[in-house]
Amino acid sequence: MSYQADITVVGAGVMGLAIASQVTNESREVYVLEKNRTFGQEASSRNSEVIHAGIYYPEDSLKAKMCLEGNVLLYDLCQKHDINCRRTGKIIVASNDTETEELEKLYNRGKNNGVELRMLSQKEMKQLEPNMRGVRALLSPSTGILDSQALIRYFLDKARSNGAQIAYETKVIGIDKIPDGYRVNVEDSQGNFSFTTKVLINCAGLNSDKVAGMAGIDVDEASYRLRFCKGEYYSVNNRKSGLLNRLIYPVPTTIGLGAHVCFDVSGRMRIGPLYYYVDEVDYKIDDSRKKALCQSAIMAALPFIEPHDLEPEMAGVKASPQGKDEGFRDFIINHECNMALPGFINLIGIDSPGLTSAPAIAKYVGTLVDETLRNY
Ligand SMILES: Cc1cc2nc3c(=O)[nH]c(=O)nc-3n(C[C@H](O)[C@H](O)[C@H](O)COP(=O)(O)OP(=O)(O)OC[C@H]3O[C@@H](n4cnc5c(N)ncnc54)[C@H](O)[C@@H]3O)c2cc1C
């Protein structure tokens, strides 16, 4: 590894690799540093693999903008590069009058954001999903699913073929501001070393607040402090997988979109995640939470699924800037010039719909990097 980089990306999840693939060219020396043994081992491979439409997020939020743009870019990219994806469509279902009121608000919000949506009559609900129960439902035709591993692999290959170097088992442990950029201190299997970089992009997922703190940012003052939200997925007995045709979601709760029905690209059905806050990150499945999942809003719509149809499958943890009982928090994507850290770009709290938004965020960060290097 050379000791002077142009651009360094911390983290080889979908975000770090999408950005690396965007910003690398023959005239730039680009490194991606990843603490794990390989790429995409954290949130990027432990999620619902849903290509979201952009329904839930406030108008003008980064989440709304990046998700809508990302949705279009992703379908296009999957088609061009042979990445398995399916425009399954999704139904959000209300099971009582209170949820119906919320569903109508959601319809208006999604429409304002420019998402194609349609309220369904009871007759249409029965035609589209004969096994689903509910009093009212909303159809989002542009929601779909993709093979997230194939997407991450695509960004990795593109970053590499553009010239980026990926260093695994290389953990960023310190950052010092120097006149021409940053000194990055890292730990790898050989010990500790440091190098300098003009631009530093923090895509460290669950650790992105800590990496921001290493550069001297007060994470509480900046409202960058992350909480860990864990959720578990259960696979549904194969005999029942064919009883639904689309992704089915409840009317959302305060943290996350609510446990929902999703499929992988091979058609295997899963239900989850029901989020709860944790202090430490681990991916063990806490079986005692199955009961809460079986009583969650989505199950009212799926009377054909019984507890013994559900087998624990996997857990995911999201990096959420939103504390318990707090309202909406947007993606944090900041070039930290105002904190006297020019060339330091933070991506913090990239929770859902981060996978969908990855190609749009990469384009956006690409423009920030071009500006920075132009003024260098
Ligand atoms: C349960 C769950 C379900 C979701 N469902 C969806 C969905 O259906 N659709 C959707 O659009 N989005 C979804 N998301 C969101 C999406 O998965 C994330 O937004 C996205 O994966 C974030 O990617 P990332 O690269 O920022 O983070 P990560 O994939 O977590 O990658 C961060 C990387 O940084 C590395 N790292 C951390 N610290 C350091 C360090 N100090 N030095 C070096 N490397 C470091 C980590 O090892 C990791 O590899 C979901 C998320 C979760 C958790």
mmCIF file of N, CA and C in Angstrom, residues 203-306:
data_model
loop_
_atom_site.group_PDB
_atom_site.id
_atom_site.type_symbol
_atom_site.label_atom_id
_atom_site.label_comp_id
_atom_site.label_asym_id
_atom_site.label_seq_id
_atom_site.Cartn_x
_atom_site.Cartn_y
_atom_site.Cartn_z
ATOM 1 N N CYS A 203 -17.695 5.302 5.515
ATOM 2 C CA CYS A 203 -18.856 4.430 5.235
ATOM 3 C C CYS A 203 -18.814 3.257 6.196
ATOM 4 N N ALA A 204 -18.554 3.542 7.470
ATOM 5 C CA ALA A 204 -18.274 2.469 8.436
ATOM 6 C C ALA A 204 -19.522 1.923 9.100
ATOM 7 N N GLY A 205 -20.683 2.153 8.533
ATOM 8 C CA GLY A 205 -21.916 1.517 9.005
ATOM 9 C C GLY A 205 -22.141 1.688 10.498
ATOM 10 N N LEU A 206 -22.192 0.579 11.218
ATOM 11 C CA LEU A 206 -22.485 0.609 12.654
ATOM 12 C C LEU A 206 -21.433 1.402 13.436
ATOM 13 N N ASN A 207 -20.230 1.542 12.854
ATOM 14 C CA ASN A 207 -19.148 2.276 13.544
ATOM 15 C C ASN A 207 -18.946 3.669 12.991
ATOM 16 N N SER A 208 -19.841 4.137 12.127
ATOM 17 C CA SER A 208 -19.545 5.391 11.434
ATOM 18 C C SER A 208 -19.533 6.590 12.386
ATOM 19 N N ASP A 209 -20.313 6.535 13.484
ATOM 20 C CA ASP A 209 -20.229 7.640 14.460
ATOM 21 C C ASP A 209 -18.863 7.641 15.147
ATOM 22 N N LYS A 210 -18.343 6.419 15.427
ATOM 23 C CA LYS A 210 -17.025 6.338 16.095
ATOM 24 C C LYS A 210 -15.935 6.843 15.162
ATOM 25 N N VAL A 211 -16.025 6.504 13.881
ATOM 26 C CA VAL A 211 -15.014 6.974 12.926
ATOM 27 C C VAL A 211 -15.079 8.506 12.812
ATOM 28 N N ALA A 212 -16.295 9.066 12.828
ATOM 29 C CA ALA A 212 -16.426 10.536 12.807
ATOM 30 C C ALA A 212 -15.758 11.118 14.055
ATOM 31 N N GLY A 213 -15.962 10.450 15.197
ATOM 32 C CA GLY A 213 -15.357 10.901 16.461
ATOM 33 C C GLY A 213 -13.835 10.878 16.390
ATOM 34 N N MET A 214 -13.264 9.915 15.651
ATOM 35 C CA MET A 214 -11.794 9.827 15.546
ATOM 36 C C MET A 214 -11.215 11.089 14.898
ATOM 37 N N ALA A 215 -12.026 11.733 14.026
ATOM 38 C CA ALA A 215 -11.533 12.942 13.344
ATOM 39 C C ALA A 215 -11.743 14.191 14.212
ATOM 40 N N GLY A 216 -12.240 13.999 15.422
ATOM 41 C CA GLY A 216 -12.388 15.122 16.349
ATOM 42 C C GLY A 216 -13.799 15.688 16.424
ATOM 43 N N ILE A 217 -14.747 15.058 15.746
ATOM 44 C CA ILE A 217 -16.128 15.569 15.790
ATOM 45 C C ILE A 217 -16.776 15.139 17.104
ATOM 46 N N ASP A 218 -17.467 16.065 17.755
ATOM 47 C CA ASP A 218 -18.237 15.716 18.956
ATOM 48 C C ASP A 218 -19.556 15.098 18.479
ATOM 49 N N VAL A 219 -19.663 13.770 18.581
ATOM 50 C CA VAL A 219 -20.791 13.084 17.933
ATOM 51 C C VAL A 219 -22.135 13.434 18.579
ATOM 52 N N ASP A 220 -22.115 13.769 19.854
ATOM 53 C CA ASP A 220 -23.398 14.139 20.489
ATOM 54 C C ASP A 220 -23.831 15.528 20.042
ATOM 55 N N GLU A 221 -22.878 16.456 20.028
ATOM 56 C CA GLU A 221 -23.208 17.816 19.592
ATOM 57 C C GLU A 221 -23.686 17.814 18.130
ATOM 58 N N ALA A 222 -23.047 16.977 17.312
ATOM 59 C CA ALA A 222 -23.425 16.923 15.889
ATOM 60 C C ALA A 222 -24.667 16.065 15.649
ATOM 61 N N SER A 223 -25.194 15.432 16.708
ATOM 62 C CA SER A 223 -26.329 14.477 16.575
ATOM 63 C C SER A 223 -25.991 13.305 15.659
ATOM 64 N N TYR A 224 -24.766 12.824 15.783
ATOM 65 C CA TYR A 224 -24.315 11.690 14.973
ATOM 66 C C TYR A 224 -24.347 10.379 15.764
ATOM 67 N N ARG A 225 -24.680 10.421 17.047
ATOM 68 C CA ARG A 225 -24.625 9.200 17.874
ATOM 69 C C ARG A 225 -25.580 8.139 17.325
ATOM 70 N N LEU A 226 -25.061 6.920 17.122
ATOM 71 C CA LEU A 226 -25.893 5.842 16.571
ATOM 72 C C LEU A 226 -26.392 4.901 17.663
ATOM 73 N N ARG A 227 -27.574 4.381 17.445
ATOM 74 C CA ARG A 227 -28.114 3.306 18.285
ATOM 75 C C ARG A 227 -28.167 2.062 17.403
ATOM 76 N N PHE A 228 -28.088 0.914 18.060
ATOM 77 C CA PHE A 228 -28.160 -0.348 17.318
ATOM 78 C C PHE A 228 -29.569 -0.901 17.421
ATOM 79 N N CYS A 229 -30.171 -1.154 16.273
ATOM 80 C CA CYS A 229 -31.516 -1.741 16.228
ATOM 81 C C CYS A 229 -31.411 -3.109 15.589
ATOM 82 N N LYS A 230 -31.768 -4.114 16.370
ATOM 83 C CA LYS A 230 -31.623 -5.486 15.879
ATOM 84 C C LYS A 230 -32.982 -6.039 15.468
ATOM 85 N N GLY A 231 -32.984 -6.868 14.463
ATOM 86 C CA GLY A 231 -34.233 -7.514 14.041
ATOM 87 C C GLY A 231 -33.939 -8.896 13.503
ATOM 88 N N GLU A 232 -34.861 -9.832 13.740
ATOM 89 C CA GLU A 232 -34.641 -11.217 13.318
ATOM 90 C C GLU A 232 -35.608 -11.616 12.212
ATOM 91 N N TYR A 233 -35.114 -12.451 11.324
ATOM 92 C CA TYR A 233 -35.949 -12.977 10.238
ATOM 93 C C TYR A 233 -36.243 -14.450 10.493
ATOM 94 N N TYR A 234 -37.458 -14.839 10.165
ATOM 95 C CA TYR A 234 -37.848 -16.254 10.240
ATOM 96 C C TYR A 234 -38.242 -16.712 8.849
ATOM 97 N N SER A 235 -37.753 -17.893 8.451
ATOM 98 C CA SER A 235 -38.185 -18.396 7.147
ATOM 99 C C SER A 235 -39.525 -19.113 7.322
ATOM 100 N N VAL A 236 -40.337 -19.038 6.269
ATOM 101 C CA VAL A 236 -41.689 -19.596 6.315
ATOM 102 C C VAL A 236 -41.666 -20.957 5.616
ATOM 103 N N ASN A 237 -42.314 -21.904 6.248
ATOM 104 C CA ASN A 237 -42.460 -23.245 5.687
ATOM 105 C C ASN A 237 -42.711 -23.182 4.172
ATOM 106 N N ASN A 238 -41.899 -23.917 3.416
ATOM 107 C CA ASN A 238 -41.960 -23.871 1.947
ATOM 108 C C ASN A 238 -43.350 -24.113 1.371
ATOM 109 N N ARG A 239 -44.135 -24.969 2.051
ATOM 110 C CA ARG A 239 -45.469 -25.305 1.529
ATOM 111 C C ARG A 239 -46.358 -24.057 1.505
ATOM 112 N N LYS A 240 -46.010 -23.045 2.337
ATOM 113 C CA LYS A 240 -46.852 -21.845 2.401
ATOM 114 C C LYS A 240 -46.265 -20.670 1.617
ATOM 115 N N SER A 241 -45.038 -20.842 1.128
ATOM 116 C CA SER A 241 -44.374 -19.751 0.400
ATOM 117 C C SER A 241 -45.163 -19.315 -0.828
ATOM 118 N N GLY A 242 -45.844 -20.282 -1.452
ATOM 119 C CA GLY A 242 -46.556 -19.960 -2.684
ATOM 120 C C GLY A 242 -47.913 -19.314 -2.456
ATOM 121 N N LEU A 243 -48.273 -19.056 -1.193
ATOM 122 C CA LEU A 243 -49.620 -18.529 -0.937
ATOM 123 C C LEU A 243 -49.705 -17.004 -1.060
ATOM 124 N N LEU A 244 -48.566 -16.376 -1.280
ATOM 125 C CA LEU A 244 -48.581 -14.917 -1.507
ATOM 126 C C LEU A 244 -47.795 -14.626 -2.787
ATOM 127 N N ASN A 245 -48.195 -13.551 -3.462
ATOM 128 C CA ASN A 245 -47.540 -13.203 -4.720
ATOM 129 C C ASN A 245 -46.633 -11.984 -4.619
ATOM 130 N N ARG A 246 -46.866 -11.191 -3.566
ATOM 131 C CA ARG A 246 -46.138 -9.924 -3.439
ATOM 132 C C ARG A 246 -45.563 -9.785 -2.037
ATOM 133 N N LEU A 247 -44.690 -8.765 -1.869
ATOM 134 C CA LEU A 247 -44.228 -8.416 -0.523
ATOM 135 C C LEU A 247 -45.435 -7.836 0.212
ATOM 136 N N ILE A 248 -45.596 -8.204 1.486
ATOM 137 C CA ILE A 248 -46.724 -7.672 2.259
ATOM 138 C C ILE A 248 -46.176 -6.985 3.500
ATOM 139 N N TYR A 249 -46.554 -5.709 3.687
ATOM 140 C CA TYR A 249 -46.082 -4.916 4.831
ATOM 141 C C TYR A 249 -47.278 -4.458 5.662
ATOM 142 N N PRO A 250 -47.055 -4.279 6.970
ATOM 143 C CA PRO A 250 -48.107 -3.658 7.780
ATOM 144 C C PRO A 250 -48.006 -2.136 7.655
ATOM 145 N N VAL A 251 -48.932 -1.430 8.227
ATOM 146 C CA VAL A 251 -48.799 0.030 8.365
ATOM 147 C C VAL A 251 -47.651 0.242 9.366
ATOM 148 N N PRO A 252 -46.682 1.140 9.049
ATOM 149 C CA PRO A 252 -45.438 1.156 9.834
ATOM 150 C C PRO A 252 -45.575 1.566 11.298
ATOM 151 N N THR A 253 -44.603 1.059 12.095
ATOM 152 C CA THR A 253 -44.501 1.419 13.516
ATOM 153 C C THR A 253 -43.445 2.499 13.649
ATOM 154 N N THR A 254 -43.084 2.869 14.885
ATOM 155 C CA THR A 254 -42.118 3.969 15.025
ATOM 156 C C THR A 254 -40.697 3.585 14.617
ATOM 157 N N ILE A 255 -40.182 2.393 15.035
ATOM 158 C CA ILE A 255 -38.847 2.044 14.517
ATOM 159 C C ILE A 255 -38.984 1.031 13.383
ATOM 160 N N GLY A 256 -38.629 1.490 12.220
ATOM 161 C CA GLY A 256 -38.667 0.609 11.058
ATOM 162 C C GLY A 256 -40.057 0.542 10.464
ATOM 163 N N LEU A 257 -40.144 -0.293 9.450
ATOM 164 C CA LEU A 257 -41.384 -0.363 8.674
ATOM 165 C C LEU A 257 -42.325 -1.424 9.223
ATOM 166 N N GLY A 258 -41.909 -2.122 10.294
ATOM 167 C CA GLY A 258 -42.716 -3.214 10.857
ATOM 168 C C GLY A 258 -42.305 -4.529 10.216
ATOM 169 N N ALA A 259 -42.405 -5.620 11.004
ATOM 170 C CA ALA A 259 -42.074 -6.941 10.449
ATOM 171 C C ALA A 259 -42.970 -7.168 9.240
ATOM 172 N N HIS A 260 -42.390 -7.718 8.172
ATOM 173 C CA HIS A 260 -43.111 -7.831 6.898
ATOM 174 C C HIS A 260 -42.775 -9.147 6.204
ATOM 175 N N VAL A 261 -43.496 -9.414 5.136
ATOM 176 C CA VAL A 261 -43.211 -10.583 4.309
ATOM 177 C C VAL A 261 -42.271 -10.166 3.197
ATOM 178 N N CYS A 262 -41.123 -10.851 3.106
ATOM 179 C CA CYS A 262 -40.274 -10.602 1.945
ATOM 180 C C CYS A 262 -39.853 -11.944 1.356
ATOM 181 N N PHE A 263 -39.337 -11.887 0.147
ATOM 182 C CA PHE A 263 -38.886 -13.100 -0.542
ATOM 183 C C PHE A 263 -37.453 -12.872 -0.985
ATOM 184 N N ASP A 264 -36.666 -13.952 -1.062
ATOM 185 C CA ASP A 264 -35.403 -13.773 -1.767
ATOM 186 C C ASP A 264 -35.662 -14.071 -3.248
ATOM 187 N N VAL A 265 -34.637 -13.872 -4.082
ATOM 188 C CA VAL A 265 -34.899 -13.977 -5.519
ATOM 189 C C VAL A 265 -35.248 -15.400 -5.959
ATOM 190 N N SER A 266 -34.955 -16.392 -5.091
ATOM 191 C CA SER A 266 -35.345 -17.769 -5.457
ATOM 192 C C SER A 266 -36.792 -18.062 -5.052
ATOM 193 N N GLY A 267 -37.448 -17.093 -4.379
ATOM 194 C CA GLY A 267 -38.865 -17.260 -4.042
ATOM 195 C C GLY A 267 -39.110 -17.734 -2.619
ATOM 196 N N ARG A 268 -38.020 -17.879 -1.830
ATOM 197 C CA ARG A 268 -38.171 -18.322 -0.440
ATOM 198 C C ARG A 268 -38.759 -17.192 0.401
ATOM 199 N N MET A 269 -39.805 -17.511 1.172
ATOM 200 C CA MET A 269 -40.490 -16.456 1.936
ATOM 201 C C MET A 269 -39.894 -16.314 3.334
ATOM 202 N N ARG A 270 -39.755 -15.045 3.773
ATOM 203 C CA ARG A 270 -39.268 -14.766 5.134
ATOM 204 C C ARG A 270 -40.188 -13.750 5.784
ATOM 205 N N ILE A 271 -40.237 -13.788 7.121
ATOM 206 C CA ILE A 271 -40.966 -12.741 7.851
ATOM 207 C C ILE A 271 -40.010 -12.113 8.854
ATOM 208 N N GLY A 272 -40.016 -10.809 8.960
ATOM 209 C CA GLY A 272 -39.178 -10.073 9.910
ATOM 210 C C GLY A 272 -38.869 -8.724 9.311
ATOM 211 N N PRO A 273 -38.067 -7.910 9.898
ATOM 212 C CA PRO A 273 -37.586 -8.012 11.261
ATOM 213 C C PRO A 273 -38.452 -7.162 12.185
ATOM 214 N N LEU A 274 -38.601 -7.640 13.425
ATOM 215 C CA LEU A 274 -39.277 -6.832 14.449
ATOM 216 C C LEU A 274 -38.147 -6.200 15.271
ATOM 217 N N TYR A 275 -37.938 -4.892 15.103
ATOM 218 C CA TYR A 275 -36.736 -4.260 15.682
ATOM 219 C C TYR A 275 -36.829 -4.043 17.182
ATOM 220 N N TYR A 276 -35.681 -4.160 17.836
ATOM 221 C CA TYR A 276 -35.537 -3.739 19.228
ATOM 222 C C TYR A 276 -34.120 -3.212 19.425
ATOM 223 N N TYR A 277 -33.976 -2.276 20.376
ATOM 224 C CA TYR A 277 -32.664 -1.663 20.592
ATOM 225 C C TYR A 277 -31.757 -2.606 21.384
ATOM 226 N N VAL A 278 -30.474 -2.666 20.991
ATOM 227 C CA VAL A 278 -29.489 -3.461 21.737
ATOM 228 C C VAL A 278 -28.253 -2.594 21.994
ATOM 229 N N ASP A 279 -27.466 -2.989 23.019
ATOM 230 C CA ASP A 279 -26.247 -2.223 23.324
ATOM 231 C C ASP A 279 -25.040 -2.753 22.560
ATOM 232 N N GLU A 280 -25.054 -4.055 22.307
ATOM 233 C CA GLU A 280 -23.922 -4.692 21.630
ATOM 234 C C GLU A 280 -24.412 -5.321 20.329
ATOM 235 N N VAL A 281 -23.493 -5.399 19.356
ATOM 236 C CA VAL A 281 -23.880 -6.033 18.088
ATOM 237 C C VAL A 281 -23.544 -7.521 18.125
ATOM 238 N N ASP A 282 -24.548 -8.355 17.951
ATOM 239 C CA ASP A 282 -24.300 -9.771 17.665
ATOM 240 C C ASP A 282 -25.447 -10.250 16.790
ATOM 241 N N TYR A 283 -25.250 -11.405 16.175
ATOM 242 C CA TYR A 283 -26.256 -11.867 15.215
ATOM 243 C C TYR A 283 -26.944 -13.145 15.673
ATOM 244 N N LYS A 284 -26.902 -13.363 17.007
ATOM 245 C CA LYS A 284 -27.603 -14.536 17.534
ATOM 246 C C LYS A 284 -29.103 -14.275 17.469
ATOM 247 N N ILE A 285 -29.865 -15.340 17.230
ATOM 248 C CA ILE A 285 -31.316 -15.164 17.198
ATOM 249 C C ILE A 285 -31.879 -15.467 18.580
ATOM 250 N N ASP A 286 -32.600 -14.496 19.115
ATOM 251 C CA ASP A 286 -33.196 -14.659 20.434
ATOM 252 C C ASP A 286 -34.602 -15.250 20.232
ATOM 253 N N ASP A 287 -34.682 -16.566 20.442
ATOM 254 C CA ASP A 287 -35.920 -17.305 20.179
ATOM 255 C C ASP A 287 -37.105 -16.803 20.996
ATOM 256 N N SER A 288 -36.803 -16.185 22.139
ATOM 257 C CA SER A 288 -37.895 -15.732 23.009
ATOM 258 C C SER A 288 -38.684 -14.600 22.338
ATOM 259 N N ARG A 289 -38.120 -14.037 21.263
ATOM 260 C CA ARG A 289 -38.833 -12.938 20.576
ATOM 261 C C ARG A 289 -39.792 -13.435 19.506
ATOM 262 N N LYS A 290 -39.795 -14.729 19.279
ATOM 263 C CA LYS A 290 -40.672 -15.267 18.238
ATOM 264 C C LYS A 290 -42.143 -14.970 18.558
ATOM 265 N N LYS A 291 -42.466 -15.032 19.863
ATOM 266 C CA LYS A 291 -43.854 -14.807 20.270
ATOM 267 C C LYS A 291 -44.306 -13.390 19.851
ATOM 268 N N ALA A 292 -43.417 -12.398 20.100
ATOM 269 C CA ALA A 292 -43.761 -11.015 19.733
ATOM 270 C C ALA A 292 -43.960 -10.895 18.218
ATOM 271 N N LEU A 293 -43.117 -11.597 17.464
ATOM 272 C CA LEU A 293 -43.268 -11.575 15.999
ATOM 273 C C LEU A 293 -44.625 -12.174 15.596
ATOM 274 N N CYS A 294 -44.981 -13.281 16.265
ATOM 275 C CA CYS A 294 -46.248 -13.946 15.918
ATOM 276 C C CYS A 294 -47.457 -13.078 16.283
ATOM 277 N N GLN A 295 -47.232 -12.120 17.203
ATOM 278 C CA GLN A 295 -48.352 -11.241 17.579
ATOM 279 C C GLN A 295 -48.262 -9.888 16.874
ATOM 280 N N SER A 296 -47.285 -9.723 15.981
ATOM 281 C CA SER A 296 -47.081 -8.404 15.364
ATOM 282 C C SER A 296 -48.156 -8.142 14.308
ATOM 283 N N ALA A 297 -48.274 -6.854 13.930
ATOM 284 C CA ALA A 297 -49.367 -6.400 13.059
ATOM 285 C C ALA A 297 -49.497 -7.226 11.783
ATOM 286 N N ILE A 298 -48.374 -7.622 11.190
ATOM 287 C CA ILE A 298 -48.445 -8.301 9.894
ATOM 288 C C ILE A 298 -49.163 -9.649 9.989
ATOM 289 N N MET A 299 -49.079 -10.287 11.174
ATOM 290 C CA MET A 299 -49.655 -11.638 11.278
ATOM 291 C C MET A 299 -51.182 -11.609 11.175
ATOM 292 N N ALA A 300 -51.790 -10.458 11.520
ATOM 293 C CA ALA A 300 -53.247 -10.359 11.394
ATOM 294 C C ALA A 300 -53.665 -10.518 9.926
ATOM 295 N N ALA A 301 -52.743 -10.165 9.016
ATOM 296 C CA ALA A 301 -53.060 -10.255 7.586
ATOM 297 C C ALA A 301 -52.767 -11.637 7.006
ATOM 298 N N LEU A 302 -52.128 -12.495 7.810
ATOM 299 C CA LEU A 302 -51.651 -13.778 7.274
ATOM 300 C C LEU A 302 -52.165 -14.945 8.119
ATOM 301 N N PRO A 303 -53.484 -15.166 8.151
ATOM 302 C CA PRO A 303 -54.026 -16.180 9.056
ATOM 303 C C PRO A 303 -53.559 -17.596 8.736
ATOM 304 N N PHE A 304 -53.022 -17.800 7.535
ATOM 305 C CA PHE A 304 -52.593 -19.154 7.157
ATOM 306 C C PHE A 304 -51.211 -19.506 7.725
ATOM 307 N N ILE A 305 -50.533 -18.518 8.319
ATOM 308 C CA ILE A 305 -49.213 -18.827 8.892
ATOM 309 C C ILE A 305 -49.354 -19.071 10.393
ATOM 310 N N GLU A 306 -48.870 -20.211 10.816
ATOM 311 C CA GLU A 306 -48.934 -20.562 12.240
ATOM 312 C C GLU A 306 -47.520 -20.558 12.801
#
